[in-house]
Coordinates of C-alpha atoms and ligand atoms in Angstrom, one line a residue:
X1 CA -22.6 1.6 -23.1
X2 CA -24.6 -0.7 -20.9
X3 CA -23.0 0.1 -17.9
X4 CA -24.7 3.8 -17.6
X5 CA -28.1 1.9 -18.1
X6 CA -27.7 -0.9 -15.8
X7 CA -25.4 -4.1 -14.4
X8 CA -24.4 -6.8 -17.2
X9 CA -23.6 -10.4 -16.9
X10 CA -20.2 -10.6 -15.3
X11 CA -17.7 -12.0 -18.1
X12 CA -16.5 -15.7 -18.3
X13 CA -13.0 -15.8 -17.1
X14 CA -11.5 -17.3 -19.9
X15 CA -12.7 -14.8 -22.8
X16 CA -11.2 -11.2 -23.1
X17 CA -14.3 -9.2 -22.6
X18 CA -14.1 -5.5 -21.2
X19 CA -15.6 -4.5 -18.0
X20 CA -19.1 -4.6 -19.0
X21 CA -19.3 -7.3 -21.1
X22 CA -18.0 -6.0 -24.3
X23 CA -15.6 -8.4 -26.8
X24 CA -12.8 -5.9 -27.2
X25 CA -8.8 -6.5 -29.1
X26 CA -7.1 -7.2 -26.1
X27 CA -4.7 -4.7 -24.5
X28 CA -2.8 -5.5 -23.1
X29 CA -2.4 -9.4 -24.5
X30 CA -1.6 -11.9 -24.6
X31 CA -0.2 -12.2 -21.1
X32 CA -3.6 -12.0 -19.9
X33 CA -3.6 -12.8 -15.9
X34 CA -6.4 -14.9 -15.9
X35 CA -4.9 -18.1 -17.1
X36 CA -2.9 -17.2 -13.5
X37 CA 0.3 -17.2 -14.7
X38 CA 2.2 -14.2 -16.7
X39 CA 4.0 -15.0 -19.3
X40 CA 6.9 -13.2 -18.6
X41 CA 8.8 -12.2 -14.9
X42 CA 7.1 -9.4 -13.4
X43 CA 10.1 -6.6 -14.4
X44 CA 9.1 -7.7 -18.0
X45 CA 5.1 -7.7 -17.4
X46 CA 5.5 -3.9 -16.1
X47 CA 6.9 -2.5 -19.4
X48 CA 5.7 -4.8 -21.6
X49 CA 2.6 -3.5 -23.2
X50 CA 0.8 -4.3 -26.4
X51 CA -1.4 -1.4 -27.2
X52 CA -4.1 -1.3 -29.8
X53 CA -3.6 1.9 -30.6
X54 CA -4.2 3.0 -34.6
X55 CA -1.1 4.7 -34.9
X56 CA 1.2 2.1 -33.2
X57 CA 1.8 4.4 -30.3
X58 CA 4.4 3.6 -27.8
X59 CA 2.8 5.5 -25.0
X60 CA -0.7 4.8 -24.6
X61 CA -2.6 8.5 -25.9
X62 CA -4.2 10.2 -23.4
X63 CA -8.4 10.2 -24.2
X64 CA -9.0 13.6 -22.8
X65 CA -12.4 13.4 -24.0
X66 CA -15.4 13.4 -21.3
X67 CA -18.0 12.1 -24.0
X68 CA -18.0 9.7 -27.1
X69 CA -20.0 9.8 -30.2
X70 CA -22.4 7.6 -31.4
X71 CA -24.3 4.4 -29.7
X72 CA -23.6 0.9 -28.0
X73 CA -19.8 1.4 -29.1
X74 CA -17.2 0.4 -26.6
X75 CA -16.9 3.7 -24.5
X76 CA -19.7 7.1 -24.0
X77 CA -18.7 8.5 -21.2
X78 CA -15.8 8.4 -19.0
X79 CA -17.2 8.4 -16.0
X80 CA -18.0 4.9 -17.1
X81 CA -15.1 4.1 -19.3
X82 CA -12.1 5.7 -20.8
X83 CA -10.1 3.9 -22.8
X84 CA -6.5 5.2 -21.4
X85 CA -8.1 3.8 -17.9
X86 CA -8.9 0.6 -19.3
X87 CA -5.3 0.1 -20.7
X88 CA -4.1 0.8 -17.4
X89 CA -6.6 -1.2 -15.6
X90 CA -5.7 -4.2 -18.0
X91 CA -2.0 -3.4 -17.1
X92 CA -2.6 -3.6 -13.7
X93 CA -4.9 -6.8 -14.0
X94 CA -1.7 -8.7 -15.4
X95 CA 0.8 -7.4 -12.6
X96 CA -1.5 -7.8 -9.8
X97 CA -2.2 -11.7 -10.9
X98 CA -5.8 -10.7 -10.9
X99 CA -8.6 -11.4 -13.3
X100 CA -9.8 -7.6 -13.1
X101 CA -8.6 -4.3 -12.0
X102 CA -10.1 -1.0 -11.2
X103 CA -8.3 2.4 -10.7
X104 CA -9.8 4.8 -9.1
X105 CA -9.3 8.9 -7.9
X106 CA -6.9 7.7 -4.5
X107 CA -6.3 4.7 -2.1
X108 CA -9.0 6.0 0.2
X109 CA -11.6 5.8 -2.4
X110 CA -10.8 1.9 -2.9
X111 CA -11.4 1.5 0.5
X112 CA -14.7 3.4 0.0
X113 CA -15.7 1.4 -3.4
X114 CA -15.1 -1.7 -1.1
X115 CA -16.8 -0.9 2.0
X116 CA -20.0 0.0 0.1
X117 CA -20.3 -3.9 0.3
X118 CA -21.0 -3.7 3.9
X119 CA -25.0 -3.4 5.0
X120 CA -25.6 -2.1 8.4
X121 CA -25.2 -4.9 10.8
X122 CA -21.9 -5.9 8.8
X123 CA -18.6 -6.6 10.8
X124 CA -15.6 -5.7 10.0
X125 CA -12.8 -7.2 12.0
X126 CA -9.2 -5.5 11.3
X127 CA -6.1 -4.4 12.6
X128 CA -4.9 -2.3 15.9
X129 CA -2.2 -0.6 13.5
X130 CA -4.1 0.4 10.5
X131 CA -3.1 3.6 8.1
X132 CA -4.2 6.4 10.1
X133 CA -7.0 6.9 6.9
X134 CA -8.3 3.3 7.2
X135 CA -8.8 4.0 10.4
X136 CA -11.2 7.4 10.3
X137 CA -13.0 5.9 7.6
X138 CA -14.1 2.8 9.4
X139 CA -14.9 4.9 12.2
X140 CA -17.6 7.1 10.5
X141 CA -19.0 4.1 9.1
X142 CA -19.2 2.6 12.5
X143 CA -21.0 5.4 13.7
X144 CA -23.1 6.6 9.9
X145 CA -23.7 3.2 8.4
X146 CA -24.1 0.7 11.4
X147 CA -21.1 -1.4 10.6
X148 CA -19.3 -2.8 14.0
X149 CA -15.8 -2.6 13.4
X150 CA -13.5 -4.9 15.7
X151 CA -9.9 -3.8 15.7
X152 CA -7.8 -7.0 17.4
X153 CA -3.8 -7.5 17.0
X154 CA -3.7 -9.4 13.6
X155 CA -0.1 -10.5 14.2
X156 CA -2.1 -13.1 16.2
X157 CA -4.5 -15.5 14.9
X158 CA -6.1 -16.5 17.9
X159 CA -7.6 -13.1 18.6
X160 CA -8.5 -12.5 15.1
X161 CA -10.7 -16.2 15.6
X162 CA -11.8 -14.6 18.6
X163 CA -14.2 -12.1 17.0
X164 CA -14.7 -14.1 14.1
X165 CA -18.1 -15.1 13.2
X166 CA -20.9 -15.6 10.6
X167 CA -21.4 -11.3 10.9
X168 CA -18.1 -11.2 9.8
X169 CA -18.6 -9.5 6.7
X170 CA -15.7 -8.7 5.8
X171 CA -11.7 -8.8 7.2
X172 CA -9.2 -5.7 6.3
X173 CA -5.4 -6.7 6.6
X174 CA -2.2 -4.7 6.0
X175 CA 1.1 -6.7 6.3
X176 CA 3.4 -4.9 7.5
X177 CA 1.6 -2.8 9.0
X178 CA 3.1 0.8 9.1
X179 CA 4.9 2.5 10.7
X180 CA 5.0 -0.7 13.4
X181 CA 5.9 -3.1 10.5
X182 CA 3.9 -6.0 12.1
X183 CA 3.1 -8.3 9.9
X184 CA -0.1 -10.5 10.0
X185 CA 0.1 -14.2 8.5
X186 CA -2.2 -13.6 5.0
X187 CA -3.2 -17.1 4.2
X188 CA -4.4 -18.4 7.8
X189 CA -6.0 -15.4 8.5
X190 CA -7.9 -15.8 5.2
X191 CA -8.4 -19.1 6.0
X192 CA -10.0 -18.6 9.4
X193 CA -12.1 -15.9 7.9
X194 CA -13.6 -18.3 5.2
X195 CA -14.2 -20.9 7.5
X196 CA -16.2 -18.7 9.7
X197 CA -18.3 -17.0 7.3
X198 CA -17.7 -18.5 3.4
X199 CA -19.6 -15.2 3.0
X200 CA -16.7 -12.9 4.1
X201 CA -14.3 -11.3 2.0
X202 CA -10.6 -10.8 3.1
X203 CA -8.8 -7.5 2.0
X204 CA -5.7 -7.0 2.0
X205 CA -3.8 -2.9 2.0
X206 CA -0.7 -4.0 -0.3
X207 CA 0.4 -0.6 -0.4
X208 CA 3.5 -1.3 1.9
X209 CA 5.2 -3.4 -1.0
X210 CA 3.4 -3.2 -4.2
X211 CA 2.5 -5.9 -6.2
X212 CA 6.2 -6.3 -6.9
X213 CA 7.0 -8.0 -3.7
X214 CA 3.7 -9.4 -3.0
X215 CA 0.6 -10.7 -4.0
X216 CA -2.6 -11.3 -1.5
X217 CA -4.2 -12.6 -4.3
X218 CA -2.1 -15.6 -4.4
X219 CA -2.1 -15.7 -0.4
X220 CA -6.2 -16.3 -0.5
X221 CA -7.0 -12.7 -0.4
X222 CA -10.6 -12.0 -2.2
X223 CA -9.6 -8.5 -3.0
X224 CA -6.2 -6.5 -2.8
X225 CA -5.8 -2.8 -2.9
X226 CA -3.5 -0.1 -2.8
X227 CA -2.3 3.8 -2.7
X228 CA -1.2 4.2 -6.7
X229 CA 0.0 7.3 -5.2
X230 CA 2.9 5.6 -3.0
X231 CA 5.3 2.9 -5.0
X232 CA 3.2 2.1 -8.4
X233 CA 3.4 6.0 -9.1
X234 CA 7.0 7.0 -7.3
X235 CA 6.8 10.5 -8.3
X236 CA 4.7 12.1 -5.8
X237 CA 2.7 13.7 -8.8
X238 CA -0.5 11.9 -8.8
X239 CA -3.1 10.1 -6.8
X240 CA -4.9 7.1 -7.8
X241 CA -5.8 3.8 -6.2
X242 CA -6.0 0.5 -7.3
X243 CA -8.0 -2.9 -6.6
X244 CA -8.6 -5.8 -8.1
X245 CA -10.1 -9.4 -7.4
X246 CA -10.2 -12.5 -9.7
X247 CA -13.8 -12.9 -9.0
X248 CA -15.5 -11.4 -12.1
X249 CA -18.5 -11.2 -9.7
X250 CA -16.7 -9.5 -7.4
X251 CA -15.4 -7.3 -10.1
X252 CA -18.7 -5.8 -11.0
X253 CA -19.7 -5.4 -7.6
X254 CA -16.8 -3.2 -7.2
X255 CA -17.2 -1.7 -10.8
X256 CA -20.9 0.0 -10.1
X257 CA -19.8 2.6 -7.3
X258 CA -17.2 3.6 -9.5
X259 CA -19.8 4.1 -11.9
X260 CA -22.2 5.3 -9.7
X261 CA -20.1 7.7 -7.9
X262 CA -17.7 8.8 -10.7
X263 CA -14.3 8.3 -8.9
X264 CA -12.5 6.2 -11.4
X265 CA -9.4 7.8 -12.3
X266 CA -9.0 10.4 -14.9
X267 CA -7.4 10.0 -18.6
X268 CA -4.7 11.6 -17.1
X269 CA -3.9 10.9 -14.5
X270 CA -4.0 7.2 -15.4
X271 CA -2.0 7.6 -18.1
X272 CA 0.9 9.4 -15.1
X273 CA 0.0 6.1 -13.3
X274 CA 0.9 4.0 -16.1
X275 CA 3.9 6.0 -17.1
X276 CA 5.3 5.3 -13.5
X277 CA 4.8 1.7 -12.9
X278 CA 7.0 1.0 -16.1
X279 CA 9.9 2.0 -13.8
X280 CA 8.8 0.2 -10.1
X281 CA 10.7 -2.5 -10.2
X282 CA 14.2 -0.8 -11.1
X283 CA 12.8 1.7 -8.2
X284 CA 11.9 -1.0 -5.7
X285 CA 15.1 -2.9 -6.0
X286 CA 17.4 0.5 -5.3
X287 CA 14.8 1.6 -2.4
X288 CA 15.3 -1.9 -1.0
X289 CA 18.6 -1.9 -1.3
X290 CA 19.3 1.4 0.0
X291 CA 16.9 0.7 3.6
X292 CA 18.6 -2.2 4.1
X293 CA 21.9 -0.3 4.4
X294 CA 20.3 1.9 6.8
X295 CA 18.3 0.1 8.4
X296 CA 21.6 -2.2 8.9
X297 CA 23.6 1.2 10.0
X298 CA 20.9 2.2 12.7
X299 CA 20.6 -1.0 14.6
X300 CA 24.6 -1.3 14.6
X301 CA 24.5 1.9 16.5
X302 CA 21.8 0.3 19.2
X303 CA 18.5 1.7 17.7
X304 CA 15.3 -0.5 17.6
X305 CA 14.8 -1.2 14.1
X306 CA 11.8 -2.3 12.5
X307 CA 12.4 -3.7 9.4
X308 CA 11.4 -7.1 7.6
X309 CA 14.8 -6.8 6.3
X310 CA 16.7 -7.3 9.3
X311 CA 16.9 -11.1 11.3
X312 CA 16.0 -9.2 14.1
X313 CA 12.4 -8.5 13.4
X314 CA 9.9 -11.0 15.3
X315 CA 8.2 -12.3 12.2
X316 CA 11.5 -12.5 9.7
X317 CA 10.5 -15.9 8.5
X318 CA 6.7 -15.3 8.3
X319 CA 7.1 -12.0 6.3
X320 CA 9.5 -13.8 3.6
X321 CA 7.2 -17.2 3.3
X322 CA 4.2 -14.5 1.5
X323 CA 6.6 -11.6 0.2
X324 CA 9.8 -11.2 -2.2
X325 CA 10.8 -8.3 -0.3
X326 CA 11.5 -6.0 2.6
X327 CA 10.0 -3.0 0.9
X328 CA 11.6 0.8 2.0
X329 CA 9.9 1.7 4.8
X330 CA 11.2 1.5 8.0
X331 CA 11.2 3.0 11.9
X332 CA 12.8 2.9 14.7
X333 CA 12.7 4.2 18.1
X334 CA 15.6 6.7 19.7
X335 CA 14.2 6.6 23.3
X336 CA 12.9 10.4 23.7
X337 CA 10.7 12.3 21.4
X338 CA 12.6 15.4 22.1
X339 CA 15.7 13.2 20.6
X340 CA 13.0 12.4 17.7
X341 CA 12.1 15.9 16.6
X342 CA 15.6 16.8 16.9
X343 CA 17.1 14.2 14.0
X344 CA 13.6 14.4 12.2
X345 CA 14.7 18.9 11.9
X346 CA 18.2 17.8 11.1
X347 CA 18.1 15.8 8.2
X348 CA 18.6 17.8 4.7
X349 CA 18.1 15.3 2.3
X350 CA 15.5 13.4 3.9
X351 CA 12.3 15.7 3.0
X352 CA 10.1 15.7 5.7
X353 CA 7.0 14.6 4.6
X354 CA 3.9 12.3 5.1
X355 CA 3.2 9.3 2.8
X356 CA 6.1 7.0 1.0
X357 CA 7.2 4.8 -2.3
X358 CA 8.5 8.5 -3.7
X359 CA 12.0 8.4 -5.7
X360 CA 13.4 10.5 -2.9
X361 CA 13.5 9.9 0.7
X362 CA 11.5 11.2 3.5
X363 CA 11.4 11.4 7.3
X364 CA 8.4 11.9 9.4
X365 CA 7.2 11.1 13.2
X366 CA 4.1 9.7 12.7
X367 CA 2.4 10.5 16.0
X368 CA 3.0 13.8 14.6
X369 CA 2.1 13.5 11.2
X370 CA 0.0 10.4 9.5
X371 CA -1.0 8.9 12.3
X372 CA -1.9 12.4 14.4
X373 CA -6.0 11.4 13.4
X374 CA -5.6 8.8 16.0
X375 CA -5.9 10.3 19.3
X376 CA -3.1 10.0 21.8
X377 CA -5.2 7.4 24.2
X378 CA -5.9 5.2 21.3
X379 CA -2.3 5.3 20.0
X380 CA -0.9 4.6 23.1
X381 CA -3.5 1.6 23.6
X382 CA -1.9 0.1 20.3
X383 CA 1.4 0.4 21.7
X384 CA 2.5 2.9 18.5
X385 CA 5.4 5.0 20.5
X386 CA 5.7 8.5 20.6
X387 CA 8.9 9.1 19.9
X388 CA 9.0 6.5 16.3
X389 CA 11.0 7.9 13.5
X390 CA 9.8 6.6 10.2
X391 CA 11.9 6.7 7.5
X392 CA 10.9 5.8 3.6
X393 CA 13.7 5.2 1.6
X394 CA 14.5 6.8 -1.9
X395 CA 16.7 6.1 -4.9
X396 CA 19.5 8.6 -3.9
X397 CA 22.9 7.2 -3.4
X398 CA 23.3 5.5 -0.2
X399 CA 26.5 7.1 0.6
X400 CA 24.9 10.1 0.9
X401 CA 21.8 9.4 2.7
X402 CA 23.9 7.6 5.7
X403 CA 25.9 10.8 6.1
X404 CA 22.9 12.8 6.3
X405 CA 21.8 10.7 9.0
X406 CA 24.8 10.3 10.8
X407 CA 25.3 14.3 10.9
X408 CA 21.5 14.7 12.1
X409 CA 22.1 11.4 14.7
X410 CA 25.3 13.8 16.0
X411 CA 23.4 17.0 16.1
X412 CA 20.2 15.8 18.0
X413 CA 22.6 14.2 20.4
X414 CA 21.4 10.7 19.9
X415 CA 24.6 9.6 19.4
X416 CA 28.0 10.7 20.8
X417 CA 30.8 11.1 18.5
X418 CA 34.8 9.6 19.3
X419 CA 38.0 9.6 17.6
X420 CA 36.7 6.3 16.3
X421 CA 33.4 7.4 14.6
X422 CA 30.6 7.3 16.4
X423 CA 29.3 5.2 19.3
X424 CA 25.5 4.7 20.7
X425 CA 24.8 6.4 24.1
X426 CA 25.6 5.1 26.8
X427 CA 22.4 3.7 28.3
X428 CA 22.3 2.6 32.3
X429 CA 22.8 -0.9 32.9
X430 CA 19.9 -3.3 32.5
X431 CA 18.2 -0.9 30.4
X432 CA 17.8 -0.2 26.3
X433 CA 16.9 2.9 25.1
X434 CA 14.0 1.8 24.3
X435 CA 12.9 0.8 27.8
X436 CA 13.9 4.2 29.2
X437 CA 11.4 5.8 31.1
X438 CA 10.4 9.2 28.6
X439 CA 8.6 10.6 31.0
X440 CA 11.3 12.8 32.7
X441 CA 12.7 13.9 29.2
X442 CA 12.9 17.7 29.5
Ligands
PLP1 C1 -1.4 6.2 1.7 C2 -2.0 5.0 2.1 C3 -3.4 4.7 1.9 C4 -4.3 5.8 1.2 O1 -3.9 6.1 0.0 P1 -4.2 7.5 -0.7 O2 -3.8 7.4 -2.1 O3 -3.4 8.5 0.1 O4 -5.7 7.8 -0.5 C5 -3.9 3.6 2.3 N1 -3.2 2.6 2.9 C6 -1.9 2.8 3.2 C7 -1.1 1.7 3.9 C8 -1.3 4.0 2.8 O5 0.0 4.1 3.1

């Protein structure tokens, strides 16, 4: 295979050639994503496969097979190319509108693949909220690989054109942004970015919604990536990550670390990955459906809520002009940490857990958990409150889920209970919970 013995010509667009170059029967086909339209709506796209397989199987085989025999045919070695990862790559090419994708061992290593783009001097401008993850990898490059990494408030395009400038190699986005759920405006930020260096690439994190309810690509994104092991997955039973670009340059750029490093996913656990995104969109839609009942619940009982969902969330109309969706995270803030780690010990059916996108629901405080690899001075610099409660919704029956919040509400005391149901606290005049002063919490 050429790609063990050295970079091949990146393939034109509009012929179905394999990852190095190869003229292969296309699978999937023919809804191919690079005519940038898919033939059918994405629920469709994310069962609908056509396999080549000789038998006709319905689920793509599993190639547990490190080595393959004989010379110059399509696969050798899998480190370079399995074919169980190439259906799913092609399957992910389709539903991510992209003209290649490239799965790989966990979200983090996408971010690794792309950041070996950088050269020292690079600069990387990004978000004050970023995945804690994000976050301490950018740091050790910042201080192993001479990249200067800016970190501005990307809800606000004026400080992102700030630091922007012909160094700018490169501009990492999330939107929303977790567990703060801010989200940053994807096309003028990629805009501003090309403008000041044609150069730069803009990524976008999509891990927060999947490429069911959005797609960076189509926003002006030149590369979108995300946690396999969150939504596309659902399980909890795997770890993958995915990226893709629709420049076939691009594409092979990203393609040689994976090579060279031997972190593309494994037959199978690509063929777990594939197995769950045929269900993401009947997941998604009950997820969705089920945060927006809560997050409705908890703002009716005078919690800050932050949730794309709800009209009250500063950047309703910006979040639903580049997504199709609220997604199933949300947080929101009870006024006391103490409060916090009461409800967060009280839930039963909300597993408490880092990460999200799982079939069943999970609590966390992320100050505490995912986020604890930021220090305290540099959380409370980016404004992420100590006492935030996130919650990541599940498929479980909403009924259920709100009465296990409503008893853990009762029994951290952040909520009082009266012959009527339930009632907020009673907070001092002039003041919201939120704006109470922690400090003399016992
Ligand atoms: C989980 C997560 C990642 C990292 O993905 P892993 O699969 O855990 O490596 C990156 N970004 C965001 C927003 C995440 O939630």
């Amino acid at each position: 295979m050429s790609s063990s013995t050295g970079p091949s010509a990146p393939p034109p667009v509009n012929k179905t050639l394999d990852l190095d170059g190869h003229d292969l029967p296309p699978s999937p086909t023919p809804s191919s994503p690079s005519n940038g339209k898919n033939k059918y709506s994405l629920a469709t796209e994310l069962v609908y496969t056509e396999s080549n397989d000789q038998y006709n199987a319905s689920s793509v085989p599993i190639y547990q097979s490190a080595t393959f025999k004989g010379e110059g045919n399509e696969y050798d070695y899998t480190r370079s190319g399995n074919p169980t990862r190439t259906h799913l790559e092609r399957h992910l090419a389709k539903i991510m509108n992209a003209h290649r994708a490239l799965v790989v061992t966990s979200g983090m290593a996408c971010l690794d693949v792309i950041t070996r783009l950088l050269t020292p001097g690079d600069e990387v401008v990004t978000g004050d909220d970023l995945y804690g993850g994000s976050n301490r990898l950018l740091k050790y490059l910042s201080t192993h690989g001479g990249i200067v990494v800016r970190h501005v408030d990307t809800t606000n395009p004026d400080s992102v054109a700030a630091v922007l400038s012909e160094k700018t190699a490169m501009v990492l986005l999330e939107s929303p942004t977790n567990p703060l759920m801010k989200v940053v405006d994807i096309p003028t930020l990629s805009s501003l970015a090309h403008k000041a260096n044609p150069k730069s690439l803009v990524i976008v994190d999509n891990t927060m919604l999947s490429p069911y309810l959005q797609n960076p690509l189509d926003l002006g994104a030149d590369v979108v990536y995300e946690s396999g092991t969150k939504y596309l997955s659902g399980h909890h039973d795997v770890m993958a990550g995915v990226m893709a670009t629709n420049s076939p340059e691009l594409g092979d750029k990203l393609y040689f670390p994976i090579n060279a490093s031997g972190c593309g996913l494994s037959p199978f656990d690509s063929w777990l990955l594939l197995r769950g995104i045929k269900t993401l969109a009947v997941r998604m839609e009950k997820q969705q459906a089920n945060a927006m009942a809560i997050a409705r619940y908890l703002e009716s009982n005078g919690f800050k809520v932050r949730y794309p969902g709800l009209k009250s969330h500063p950047q309703y109309d910006l979040h639903w002009s580049q997504a199709r969706g609220a997604g199933a995270v949300l947080a929101f803030e009870t006024g006391s940490t103490t409060i916090s780690e009461r409800i967060v010990a009280a839930a039963k059916i909300f597993a408490i857990s880092v990460s999200f996108g799982c079939v069943n629901s999970l609590i966390s405080m992320p100050c505490r958990m995912s986020h604890a690899s930021i220090d305290p001075a540099t959380r409370k610099e980016r404004a992420l409150p100590e006492d935030i409660i996130r919650l990541c919704i599940g498929i479980e029956d909403v009924g259920d889920l709100l009465d296990d919040l409503q008893q853990a509400l009762v029994r951290a005391g952040a909520v009082k209970i009266t012959p009527d149901g339930i009632e907020p606290l009673e907070v001092p005049e002039g003041e919201t919970k939120k704006t109470r002063d922690l400090t003399d919490e016992p």
